[in-house]
Coordinates of C-alpha atoms and ligand atoms in Angstrom, one line a residue:
X1332 CA -52.9 -15.6 -35.1
X1333 CA -55.6 -14.0 -37.2
X1334 CA -57.4 -16.2 -39.7
X1335 CA -56.5 -15.0 -43.2
X1336 CA -58.5 -16.1 -46.3
X1337 CA -58.6 -15.3 -50.0
X1338 CA -61.9 -14.9 -51.9
X1339 CA -62.9 -13.8 -55.4
X1340 CA -65.2 -10.8 -55.8
X1341 CA -68.1 -13.1 -56.8
X1342 CA -67.7 -15.6 -53.9
X1343 CA -66.9 -13.1 -51.2
X1344 CA -69.6 -13.1 -48.5
X1345 CA -70.1 -9.6 -47.3
X1346 CA -71.8 -10.9 -44.1
X1347 CA -69.1 -9.3 -42.0
X1348 CA -68.4 -6.4 -39.7
X1349 CA -66.6 -4.1 -42.2
X1350 CA -65.3 -3.9 -45.8
X1351 CA -62.2 -2.0 -46.5
X1352 CA -61.8 -0.2 -49.9
X1353 CA -59.2 2.1 -51.4
X1354 CA -59.6 5.8 -52.3
X1355 CA -57.3 7.6 -54.7
X1356 CA -56.8 11.3 -55.2
X1357 CA -58.1 12.5 -58.5
X1358 CA -57.8 16.0 -60.0
X1359 CA -61.4 16.6 -59.0
X1360 CA -61.2 15.0 -55.5
X1361 CA -61.4 11.5 -54.1
X1362 CA -62.1 8.6 -56.5
X1363 CA -62.6 4.9 -55.9
X1364 CA -59.6 2.5 -56.4
X1365 CA -60.0 -0.8 -58.2
X1366 CA -61.8 -3.3 -56.0
X1367 CA -64.5 -0.9 -54.7
X1368 CA -66.9 -1.1 -57.6
X1369 CA -69.3 -3.7 -56.0
X1370 CA -69.5 -1.6 -52.8
X1371 CA -70.2 1.5 -54.9
X1372 CA -73.1 -0.3 -56.6
X1373 CA -74.6 -1.0 -53.2
X1374 CA -74.4 2.7 -52.6
X1375 CA -76.2 3.4 -55.9
X1376 CA -73.0 4.8 -57.2
X1377 CA -72.9 7.5 -54.6
X1378 CA -70.0 6.2 -52.5
X1379 CA -67.7 9.0 -53.7
X1380 CA -70.4 11.6 -52.7
X1381 CA -70.6 10.0 -49.2
X1382 CA -66.8 10.1 -48.9
X1383 CA -66.5 13.7 -50.1
X1384 CA -69.2 14.7 -47.7
X1385 CA -67.2 13.2 -44.8
X1386 CA -64.1 15.1 -45.9
X1387 CA -62.2 12.3 -47.5
X1388 CA -59.5 13.3 -49.9
X1389 CA -57.8 10.0 -50.6
X1390 CA -54.4 11.0 -49.3
X1391 CA -52.2 8.3 -47.9
X1392 CA -52.7 7.5 -44.2
X1393 CA -56.3 8.8 -44.3
X1394 CA -59.0 6.4 -43.0
X1395 CA -62.7 7.4 -43.5
X1396 CA -65.6 5.3 -42.0
X1397 CA -68.9 5.3 -43.8
X1398 CA -72.0 3.6 -42.3
X1399 CA -73.9 1.5 -44.8
X1400 CA -77.4 1.8 -43.3
X1401 CA -78.3 -1.6 -44.7
X1402 CA -77.2 -1.0 -48.2
X1403 CA -74.6 -3.7 -47.7
X1404 CA -74.7 -6.7 -45.4
X1405 CA -71.7 -5.2 -43.6
X1406 CA -72.6 -2.2 -41.4
X1407 CA -69.4 -0.3 -42.2
X1408 CA -67.2 0.7 -45.1
X1409 CA -63.7 1.8 -44.2
X1410 CA -62.0 3.8 -47.0
X1411 CA -58.2 3.9 -46.9
X1412 CA -56.3 6.7 -48.8
X1413 CA -53.9 5.6 -51.5
X1414 CA -52.8 9.0 -52.9
X1415 CA -52.4 9.9 -56.5
X1416 CA -50.8 6.6 -57.4
X1417 CA -49.9 3.7 -55.3
X1418 CA -47.1 1.1 -55.0
X1419 CA -46.8 -2.0 -52.8
X1420 CA -45.8 0.0 -49.8
X1421 CA -48.8 2.3 -50.2
X1422 CA -51.1 -0.7 -50.3
X1423 CA -49.4 -2.2 -47.2
X1424 CA -49.8 1.0 -45.3
X1425 CA -53.4 1.6 -46.3
X1426 CA -54.4 -2.0 -45.4
X1427 CA -52.5 -1.6 -42.1
X1428 CA -54.1 1.8 -41.2
X1429 CA -57.6 0.4 -42.1
X1430 CA -57.1 -2.7 -39.9
X1431 CA -55.8 -0.7 -37.0
X1432 CA -58.9 1.4 -37.1
X1433 CA -61.0 -1.7 -36.9
X1434 CA -59.5 -3.2 -33.7
X1435 CA -62.2 -5.0 -31.7
X1436 CA -64.2 -6.0 -34.8
X1437 CA -64.7 -9.7 -35.7
X1438 CA -64.5 -10.2 -39.4
X1439 CA -63.2 -7.9 -42.1
X1440 CA -63.2 -8.1 -45.9
X1441 CA -60.4 -6.1 -47.6
X1442 CA -61.3 -4.9 -51.1
X1443 CA -58.2 -2.8 -51.8
X1444 CA -56.6 -3.2 -55.2
X1445 CA -55.5 -6.8 -55.5
X1446 CA -55.4 -7.7 -59.2
X1447 CA -51.9 -9.3 -59.1
X1448 CA -50.3 -11.6 -56.7
X1449 CA -47.8 -8.8 -55.7
X1450 CA -50.8 -6.7 -54.8
X1451 CA -52.4 -9.6 -52.9
X1452 CA -49.2 -10.0 -51.0
X1453 CA -48.9 -6.3 -50.2
X1454 CA -52.6 -6.0 -49.0
X1455 CA -52.4 -9.2 -46.9
X1456 CA -49.0 -8.3 -45.4
X1457 CA -50.2 -4.8 -44.5
X1458 CA -53.5 -6.0 -43.1
X1459 CA -51.8 -8.6 -40.9
X1460 CA -49.1 -6.3 -39.7
X1461 CA -51.6 -3.5 -39.0
X1462 CA -53.8 -5.9 -37.1
X1463 CA -51.3 -6.3 -34.3
X1464 CA -51.8 -5.8 -30.6
X1465 CA -49.7 -6.7 -27.6
X1466 CA -52.1 -7.7 -24.9
X1467 CA -50.1 -10.1 -22.8
X1468 CA -50.0 -7.7 -19.8
X1469 CA -53.4 -6.2 -20.1
X1470 CA -56.5 -7.2 -18.2
X1471 CA -59.9 -6.9 -19.9
X1472 CA -59.1 -4.6 -22.8
X1473 CA -61.6 -5.9 -25.4
X1474 CA -61.6 -2.9 -27.6
X1475 CA -57.9 -3.3 -28.5
X1476 CA -58.4 -6.9 -29.6
X1477 CA -57.2 -7.6 -33.1
X1478 CA -59.6 -8.5 -35.9
X1479 CA -60.1 -12.3 -35.8
X1480 CA -60.8 -12.9 -39.5
X1481 CA -59.4 -11.1 -42.6
X1482 CA -60.6 -11.9 -46.1
X1483 CA -58.5 -10.5 -48.9
X1484 CA -60.8 -10.2 -51.9
X1485 CA -59.0 -10.5 -55.2
X1486 CA -59.6 -10.3 -58.9
X1487 CA -56.6 -12.5 -59.5
X1488 CA -57.2 -16.2 -60.4
X1489 CA -57.2 -18.2 -57.3
X1490 CA -54.8 -20.7 -58.9
X1491 CA -52.4 -18.0 -60.0
X1492 CA -49.7 -16.9 -57.6
X1493 CA -52.4 -15.3 -55.3
X1494 CA -52.6 -18.2 -52.9
X1495 CA -48.8 -18.4 -52.6
X1496 CA -48.7 -14.7 -52.1
X1497 CA -51.1 -15.1 -49.2
X1498 CA -49.0 -17.8 -47.6
X1499 CA -45.9 -15.7 -48.0
X1500 CA -47.7 -12.7 -46.3
X1501 CA -48.7 -15.0 -43.4
X1502 CA -45.2 -16.3 -43.0
X1503 CA -43.7 -12.8 -43.1
X1504 CA -46.3 -11.4 -40.7
X1505 CA -45.8 -14.2 -38.2
X1506 CA -42.0 -13.6 -38.2
X1507 CA -42.5 -9.8 -37.7
X1508 CA -45.1 -10.5 -35.0
X1509 CA -42.7 -12.7 -33.1
X1510 CA -40.1 -9.9 -33.0
X1511 CA -42.6 -7.3 -32.0
X1512 CA -43.8 -9.5 -29.1
X1513 CA -40.2 -10.2 -28.0
X1514 CA -39.3 -6.5 -28.1
X1515 CA -42.5 -5.5 -26.2
X1516 CA -41.9 -8.1 -23.5
X1517 CA -40.9 -6.4 -20.2
X1518 CA -37.1 -7.1 -19.7
X1519 CA -37.9 -8.7 -16.3
X1520 CA -39.6 -11.5 -18.3
X1521 CA -37.2 -11.5 -21.2
X1522 CA -33.8 -11.8 -19.7
X1523 CA -30.9 -13.4 -21.7
X1524 CA -31.9 -17.0 -20.7
X1525 CA -35.5 -16.4 -21.6
X1526 CA -34.5 -14.9 -25.0
X1527 CA -32.2 -17.9 -25.7
X1528 CA -35.0 -20.3 -24.6
X1529 CA -37.4 -18.5 -27.0
X1530 CA -34.8 -18.8 -29.8
X1531 CA -34.4 -22.5 -29.1
X1532 CA -38.2 -23.1 -29.2
X1533 CA -38.7 -21.1 -32.4
X1534 CA -35.7 -22.9 -33.9
X1535 CA -36.9 -26.3 -32.9
X1536 CA -40.3 -25.7 -34.3
X1537 CA -38.9 -24.3 -37.6
X1538 CA -36.6 -27.3 -38.0
X1539 CA -33.4 -25.2 -37.6
X1540 CA -30.3 -26.5 -35.9
X1541 CA -29.9 -24.7 -32.6
X1542 CA -26.8 -24.3 -30.4
X1543 CA -26.9 -22.2 -27.2
X1544 CA -23.7 -21.3 -25.3
X1545 CA -24.4 -20.5 -21.6
X1546 CA -22.2 -18.3 -19.4
X1547 CA -19.8 -21.2 -18.6
X1548 CA -19.3 -22.1 -22.2
X1549 CA -18.8 -18.4 -23.1
X1550 CA -16.1 -18.0 -20.5
X1551 CA -14.4 -21.2 -21.6
X1552 CA -14.7 -20.3 -25.3
X1553 CA -13.1 -16.9 -24.8
X1554 CA -16.1 -14.7 -25.7
X1555 CA -14.8 -11.8 -23.7
X1556 CA -17.1 -9.2 -25.2
X1557 CA -20.4 -11.0 -24.3
X1558 CA -19.0 -12.1 -20.9
X1559 CA -17.8 -8.6 -20.1
X1560 CA -21.0 -6.9 -20.9
X1561 CA -23.1 -9.6 -19.1
X1562 CA -21.0 -9.7 -15.9
X1563 CA -22.8 -6.9 -14.1
X1564 CA -26.2 -8.7 -14.3
X1565 CA -27.6 -11.5 -12.1
X1566 CA -29.0 -12.8 -15.4
X1567 CA -26.0 -14.3 -17.2
X1568 CA -25.4 -13.9 -21.0
X1569 CA -25.9 -16.3 -23.9
X1570 CA -24.8 -16.8 -27.5
X1571 CA -27.3 -18.6 -29.8
X1572 CA -26.5 -20.0 -33.2
X1573 CA -29.3 -21.0 -35.5
X1574 CA -28.8 -22.6 -38.9
X1575 CA -30.9 -23.3 -42.0
X1576 CA -29.6 -25.1 -45.0
X1577 CA -31.2 -25.9 -48.3
X1578 CA -29.8 -29.1 -49.8
X1579 CA -28.9 -27.3 -53.0
X1580 CA -27.4 -24.3 -51.3
X1581 CA -24.2 -22.9 -52.9
X1582 CA -23.8 -19.8 -50.8
X1583 CA -23.8 -19.1 -47.0
X1584 CA -25.1 -15.9 -45.4
X1585 CA -24.5 -15.2 -41.7
X1586 CA -26.8 -12.8 -39.8
X1587 CA -25.5 -11.4 -36.5
X1588 CA -27.9 -9.7 -34.1
X1589 CA -27.4 -7.5 -31.0
X1590 CA -29.4 -9.0 -28.2
X1591 CA -29.1 -6.7 -25.2
X1592 CA -32.3 -7.6 -23.3
X1593 CA -32.0 -4.4 -21.3
X1594 CA -29.4 -1.6 -21.7
X1595 CA -29.1 0.5 -18.6
X1596 CA -25.7 1.7 -19.8
X1597 CA -23.9 -0.3 -17.1
X1598 CA -21.7 1.8 -14.8
X1599 CA -21.7 4.5 -17.5
X1600 CA -25.4 4.7 -16.6
X1601 CA -27.9 6.2 -19.0
X1602 CA -30.2 9.1 -17.9
X1603 CA -33.7 7.9 -17.1
X1604 CA -35.3 9.4 -20.2
X1605 CA -32.9 7.5 -22.4
X1606 CA -33.4 4.2 -20.5
X1607 CA -37.1 3.7 -20.6
X1608 CA -37.1 2.2 -24.1
X1609 CA -34.0 0.1 -23.7
X1610 CA -36.0 -3.1 -23.6
X1611 CA -35.8 -2.7 -27.4
X1612 CA -32.0 -3.2 -27.4
X1613 CA -32.5 -6.8 -28.5
X1614 CA -34.3 -5.8 -31.6
X1615 CA -31.4 -6.9 -33.8
X1616 CA -31.3 -10.4 -32.3
X1617 CA -35.0 -10.6 -32.6
X1618 CA -34.8 -9.7 -36.3
X1619 CA -32.3 -12.5 -36.9
X1620 CA -34.6 -15.0 -35.1
X1621 CA -37.7 -13.8 -37.0
X1622 CA -35.8 -13.9 -40.3
X1623 CA -34.6 -17.4 -39.7
X1624 CA -38.1 -18.6 -38.8
X1625 CA -39.5 -17.1 -42.0
X1626 CA -36.6 -18.4 -44.2
X1627 CA -37.1 -21.9 -42.9
X1628 CA -40.7 -21.7 -44.1
X1629 CA -39.9 -20.1 -47.4
X1630 CA -37.0 -22.5 -48.1
X1631 CA -34.8 -20.4 -50.4
X1632 CA -31.7 -22.3 -52.0
X1633 CA -29.1 -20.9 -49.6
X1634 CA -27.5 -21.6 -46.3
X1635 CA -28.3 -19.1 -43.5
X1636 CA -26.6 -19.0 -40.1
X1637 CA -27.9 -16.7 -37.4
X1638 CA -26.1 -15.5 -34.3
X1639 CA -27.9 -13.9 -31.4
X1640 CA -25.4 -12.1 -29.0
X1641 CA -27.4 -11.9 -25.8
X1642 CA -26.6 -10.1 -22.5
X1643 CA -28.1 -7.7 -20.0
X1644 CA -26.1 -4.5 -19.5
X1645 CA -26.4 -3.6 -15.8
X1646 CA -24.4 -1.7 -13.2
X1647 CA -23.3 -3.6 -10.0
X1648 CA -20.3 -4.6 -8.0
X1649 CA -19.5 -7.2 -10.6
X1650 CA -20.0 -5.0 -13.6
X1651 CA -17.2 -4.2 -15.9
X1652 CA -15.6 -0.8 -15.3
X1653 CA -14.7 2.0 -17.7
X1654 CA -11.0 1.3 -18.5
X1655 CA -11.3 -2.5 -18.2
X1656 CA -9.8 -4.4 -21.1
X1657 CA -11.6 -7.3 -22.7
X1658 CA -10.3 -10.0 -25.0
X1659 CA -12.8 -10.6 -27.9
X1660 CA -13.2 -14.1 -29.3
X1661 CA -10.2 -14.7 -31.6
X1662 CA -7.9 -12.6 -29.4
X1663 CA -8.1 -8.9 -30.2
X1664 CA -8.3 -6.7 -27.1
X1665 CA -10.7 -3.8 -26.4
X1666 CA -10.4 -1.1 -23.8
X1667 CA -13.9 -0.4 -22.5
X1668 CA -13.9 3.4 -22.0
X1669 CA -17.7 3.6 -21.8
X1670 CA -19.8 0.7 -20.7
X1671 CA -22.8 2.1 -22.6
X1672 CA -21.1 1.3 -25.9
X1673 CA -21.8 -2.4 -25.1
X1674 CA -23.5 -3.4 -28.3
X1675 CA -20.3 -3.4 -30.3
X1676 CA -18.6 -5.5 -27.7
X1677 CA -21.1 -8.4 -27.9
X1678 CA -21.3 -8.0 -31.7
X1679 CA -17.5 -8.3 -32.0
X1680 CA -17.5 -11.8 -30.4
X1681 CA -20.3 -12.9 -32.7
X1682 CA -18.8 -11.4 -35.9
X1683 CA -15.5 -13.3 -35.3
X1684 CA -17.4 -16.5 -34.5
X1685 CA -19.5 -16.1 -37.6
X1686 CA -16.3 -16.4 -39.6
X1687 CA -16.1 -20.1 -38.7
X1688 CA -19.1 -20.7 -40.9
X1689 CA -17.1 -19.4 -43.9
X1690 CA -19.9 -17.2 -45.0
X1691 CA -20.0 -15.5 -48.4
X1692 CA -21.7 -12.5 -46.7
X1693 CA -22.2 -11.4 -43.1
X1694 CA -25.1 -9.0 -42.3
X1695 CA -25.2 -7.6 -38.8
X1696 CA -28.2 -5.9 -37.3
X1697 CA -28.0 -3.8 -34.2
X1698 CA -29.8 -1.1 -32.2
X1699 CA -26.3 0.3 -32.0
X1700 CA -26.2 4.1 -31.7
X1701 CA -28.3 7.1 -30.7
X1702 CA -26.3 8.8 -33.5
X1703 CA -28.4 6.7 -36.0
X1704 CA -31.4 8.6 -34.8
X1705 CA -29.6 12.0 -35.2
X1706 CA -28.5 11.2 -38.7
X1707 CA -31.5 9.4 -40.2
X1708 CA -34.4 9.9 -37.8
X1709 CA -36.6 7.3 -36.2
X1710 CA -37.7 5.3 -39.2
X1711 CA -34.7 4.9 -41.6
X1712 CA -32.1 2.2 -41.0
X1713 CA -28.5 3.2 -41.7
X1714 CA -26.6 0.6 -43.9
X1715 CA -22.8 0.5 -43.9
X1716 CA -20.5 -2.1 -45.5
X1717 CA -17.0 -3.0 -46.3
X1718 CA -18.0 -3.3 -50.0
X1719 CA -20.1 -0.8 -51.9
X1720 CA -21.8 -3.4 -54.1
X1721 CA -22.9 -5.4 -51.0
X1722 CA -24.1 -2.2 -49.4
X1723 CA -26.2 -1.3 -52.4
X1724 CA -27.5 -4.9 -52.6
X1725 CA -28.7 -4.8 -49.0
X1726 CA -30.2 -1.3 -49.4
X1727 CA -32.0 -2.6 -52.5
X1728 CA -33.3 -5.6 -50.6
X1729 CA -34.7 -3.2 -47.9
X1730 CA -36.4 -1.2 -50.7
X1731 CA -38.0 -4.2 -52.3
X1732 CA -39.1 -5.5 -48.9
X1733 CA -40.7 -2.1 -48.1
X1734 CA -38.4 -1.0 -45.4
X1735 CA -36.8 2.4 -45.2
X1736 CA -33.0 2.3 -45.3
X1737 CA -30.2 4.5 -46.6
X1738 CA -26.5 3.9 -47.5
X1739 CA -24.0 5.4 -45.1
X1740 CA -20.2 5.6 -45.5
X1741 CA -17.4 4.2 -43.3
X1742 CA -14.7 6.9 -43.6
X1743 CA -11.2 5.6 -42.9
X1744 CA -10.2 8.7 -41.0
X1745 CA -12.6 7.8 -38.2
X1746 CA -10.5 4.8 -37.2
X1747 CA -7.7 6.7 -35.4
X1748 CA -10.2 8.1 -32.9
X1749 CA -10.6 4.6 -31.6
X1750 CA -6.9 4.1 -30.8
X1751 CA -6.4 3.0 -27.2
X1752 CA -3.5 3.8 -25.0
X1753 CA -3.4 0.3 -23.6
X1754 CA -5.3 -2.1 -25.9
X1755 CA -5.8 -2.9 -29.6
X1756 CA -8.8 -0.6 -29.9
X1757 CA -11.1 1.4 -27.6
X1758 CA -14.8 1.0 -27.6
X1759 CA -15.5 4.8 -28.0
X1760 CA -13.9 7.5 -30.0
X1761 CA -12.3 10.8 -28.9
X1762 CA -14.0 12.1 -32.0
X1763 CA -17.4 13.5 -31.3
X1764 CA -19.1 13.4 -34.7
X1765 CA -20.4 10.6 -36.8
X1766 CA -21.2 8.2 -34.0
X1767 CA -23.1 5.8 -36.2
X1768 CA -20.2 5.5 -38.6
X1769 CA -17.6 5.2 -35.7
X1770 CA -19.6 2.2 -34.4
X1771 CA -19.5 0.7 -37.9
X1772 CA -15.8 1.3 -38.1
X1773 CA -15.3 -0.5 -34.8
X1774 CA -17.4 -3.5 -36.0
X1775 CA -15.4 -3.6 -39.3
X1776 CA -12.3 -4.4 -37.3
X1777 CA -13.9 -7.7 -36.2
X1778 CA -15.2 -8.8 -39.6
X1779 CA -13.2 -11.9 -40.7
X1780 CA -10.6 -11.1 -43.4
X1781 CA -11.9 -11.4 -46.9
X1782 CA -15.6 -11.7 -45.9
X1783 CA -18.1 -9.3 -47.4
X1784 CA -20.1 -7.6 -44.7
X1785 CA -22.9 -5.1 -44.2
X1786 CA -24.1 -3.5 -41.0
X1787 CA -27.6 -2.3 -40.2
X1788 CA -28.1 0.3 -37.4
X1789 CA -31.8 0.0 -36.5
X1790 CA -31.7 2.0 -33.2
X1791 CA -34.6 4.1 -34.3
X1792 CA -36.6 1.8 -36.6
X1793 CA -36.8 -1.1 -34.1
X1794 CA -39.1 0.8 -31.7
X1795 CA -41.9 3.3 -32.4
X1796 CA -42.1 5.7 -29.5
X1797 CA -44.6 7.9 -31.4
X1798 CA -48.1 7.3 -32.7
X1799 CA -48.9 4.2 -34.8
X1800 CA -48.9 4.8 -38.6
X1801 CA -49.7 2.6 -41.6
X1802 CA -49.0 -1.0 -40.4
X1803 CA -46.5 0.1 -37.7
X1804 CA -47.8 0.0 -34.1
X1805 CA -46.4 1.7 -31.1
X1806 CA -43.5 -0.1 -29.5
X1807 CA -41.7 -3.0 -31.2
X1808 CA -41.9 -2.8 -35.0
X1809 CA -40.1 -5.9 -36.1
X1810 CA -37.7 -3.7 -38.2
X1811 CA -35.2 -5.5 -40.5
X1812 CA -37.0 -8.9 -40.6
X1813 CA -38.3 -8.4 -44.1
X1814 CA -35.0 -7.0 -45.3
X1815 CA -33.1 -10.0 -44.0
X1816 CA -35.5 -12.4 -45.6
X1817 CA -35.2 -10.5 -48.9
X1818 CA -31.3 -10.6 -48.6
X1819 CA -31.5 -14.4 -48.2
X1820 CA -33.8 -14.8 -51.2
X1821 CA -31.7 -12.4 -53.3
X1822 CA -28.5 -14.4 -52.5
X1823 CA -30.4 -17.6 -53.3
X1824 CA -31.3 -16.0 -56.6
X1825 CA -27.6 -15.3 -57.4
X1826 CA -27.2 -11.7 -56.1
X1827 CA -23.7 -12.3 -54.8
Ligands
BES286 N1 -28.5 0.8 -27.2 C1 -27.8 2.0 -27.4 C2 -28.2 2.8 -28.6 C3 -29.6 3.2 -28.8 C4 -29.9 4.6 -28.5 C5 -30.6 2.4 -29.3 C6 -31.2 5.0 -28.6 C7 -31.9 2.9 -29.4 C8 -32.2 4.2 -29.1 C9 -26.3 1.8 -27.3 O1 -25.9 0.7 -26.6 C10 -25.7 3.0 -26.8 O2 -25.9 3.2 -25.6 N2 -24.9 3.7 -27.6 C11 -24.2 4.8 -27.1 C12 -22.8 4.8 -27.7 C13 -21.9 5.9 -27.1 C14 -21.7 5.6 -25.7 C15 -20.7 5.9 -27.9 C16 -25.0 6.0 -27.7 O3 -25.4 6.0 -28.9 O4 -25.1 7.0 -27.0
MN287 MN1 -25.6 1.2 -24.6
ZN288 ZN1 -27.3 -0.9 -26.4

């Protein structure tokens, strides 16, 4: 990973490839943000003139490059827009956009506002997340290489929280990067076994306890949902359990992630244009793995258990059929009317199983429905729950982590649409509307009695099909990792 350093304004060597500064929008036009004064001096106080001349306004998302012509040791100044006023997310996005524009450079100093440790954390996190590239399958693409060294220049005392903030940023970015890499991996190279192996490796390295159920153990254990979804593929399914426990933990949180390594729809086959991004259908399981990795490093006073419900959803002579009935772990039966509503089937097994850890809270994360995209667009996670306080707590955690999320209801009247003529419940509804909520209502049936539960539908946010923006690249985004880490920390701090 990129080398990340902290330096004070005085000690910062500017013998580098580029310096990043912030530009805000003033009444009269662009103005320099805190941190840029030294660079302005090198420009004889005419940096704003140079920026205005290049058309910079300081609006968020804007990146303006100014050559220094030897005024500074660094040949290039990159000015990132911060708008009229900026918060942590603005700083993350500005740092991310600036670093993205510098792909291929060697060493970069970031002089965005970083007077407090919160600002240091935001700038460092945004810079690291923006400095992402997935190059595993490229040959000779030097210009897309990430920056190798990032120096965050701060006015904060080095012995204040600034160093801890930097370490935290590194931990979070490494976890998000892991998930992006897993999501971006072609599904031929990330089948269920490979994802479970990756989880085992990450878990072992992080000191987590790891348990992997293979296809035989899943059949013997009665995990009918995961087995049913996985039976059409030559690549058999897995269930992974990861656990982190602080010695002084008083609460247990369980995370449950959807890990469909490829969702063709099964016999209810998807059309081609809906299938080409279905390698992202393990984004929920990825987020659980990434969160556990970060939590192990951050060591909050809580117990966290993570389940990854992993299968490949394929059509074949052994695939489950529309109208087959599955028995979920714990005994409830489901009539599979549409094999493309597979996520809720694997999640049902894992939700019931998570009850055995006697959690105080279950949070599940799934790329569950196209309806999430219809309701909330590509970037905003839908959060549903069986308890309004828990829902608001998780929405709040997403907000403080800088992830876009919105509370959604679980209307009781949607349950009757899931009535089955033959089994306890059907996996799709006769009701056309509110598909994200219907999926949530289905999952709710499998939440252990008396356990508080929240459900995150990240169908859109987990994968960016559009252009990169801020610190978000094309492809896998690592959505929900930061939210889950924040939930664990909030619970450790007494949020439940
Ligand atoms: N993995 C998809 C949901 C999805 C859609 C994720 C678009 C990311 C982007 C899920 O398994 C699925 O196919 N859901 C169906 C459910 C329907 C059959 C009730 C859907 O949303 O169309
Ligand atoms: Mn599907
Ligand atoms: Zn799916």
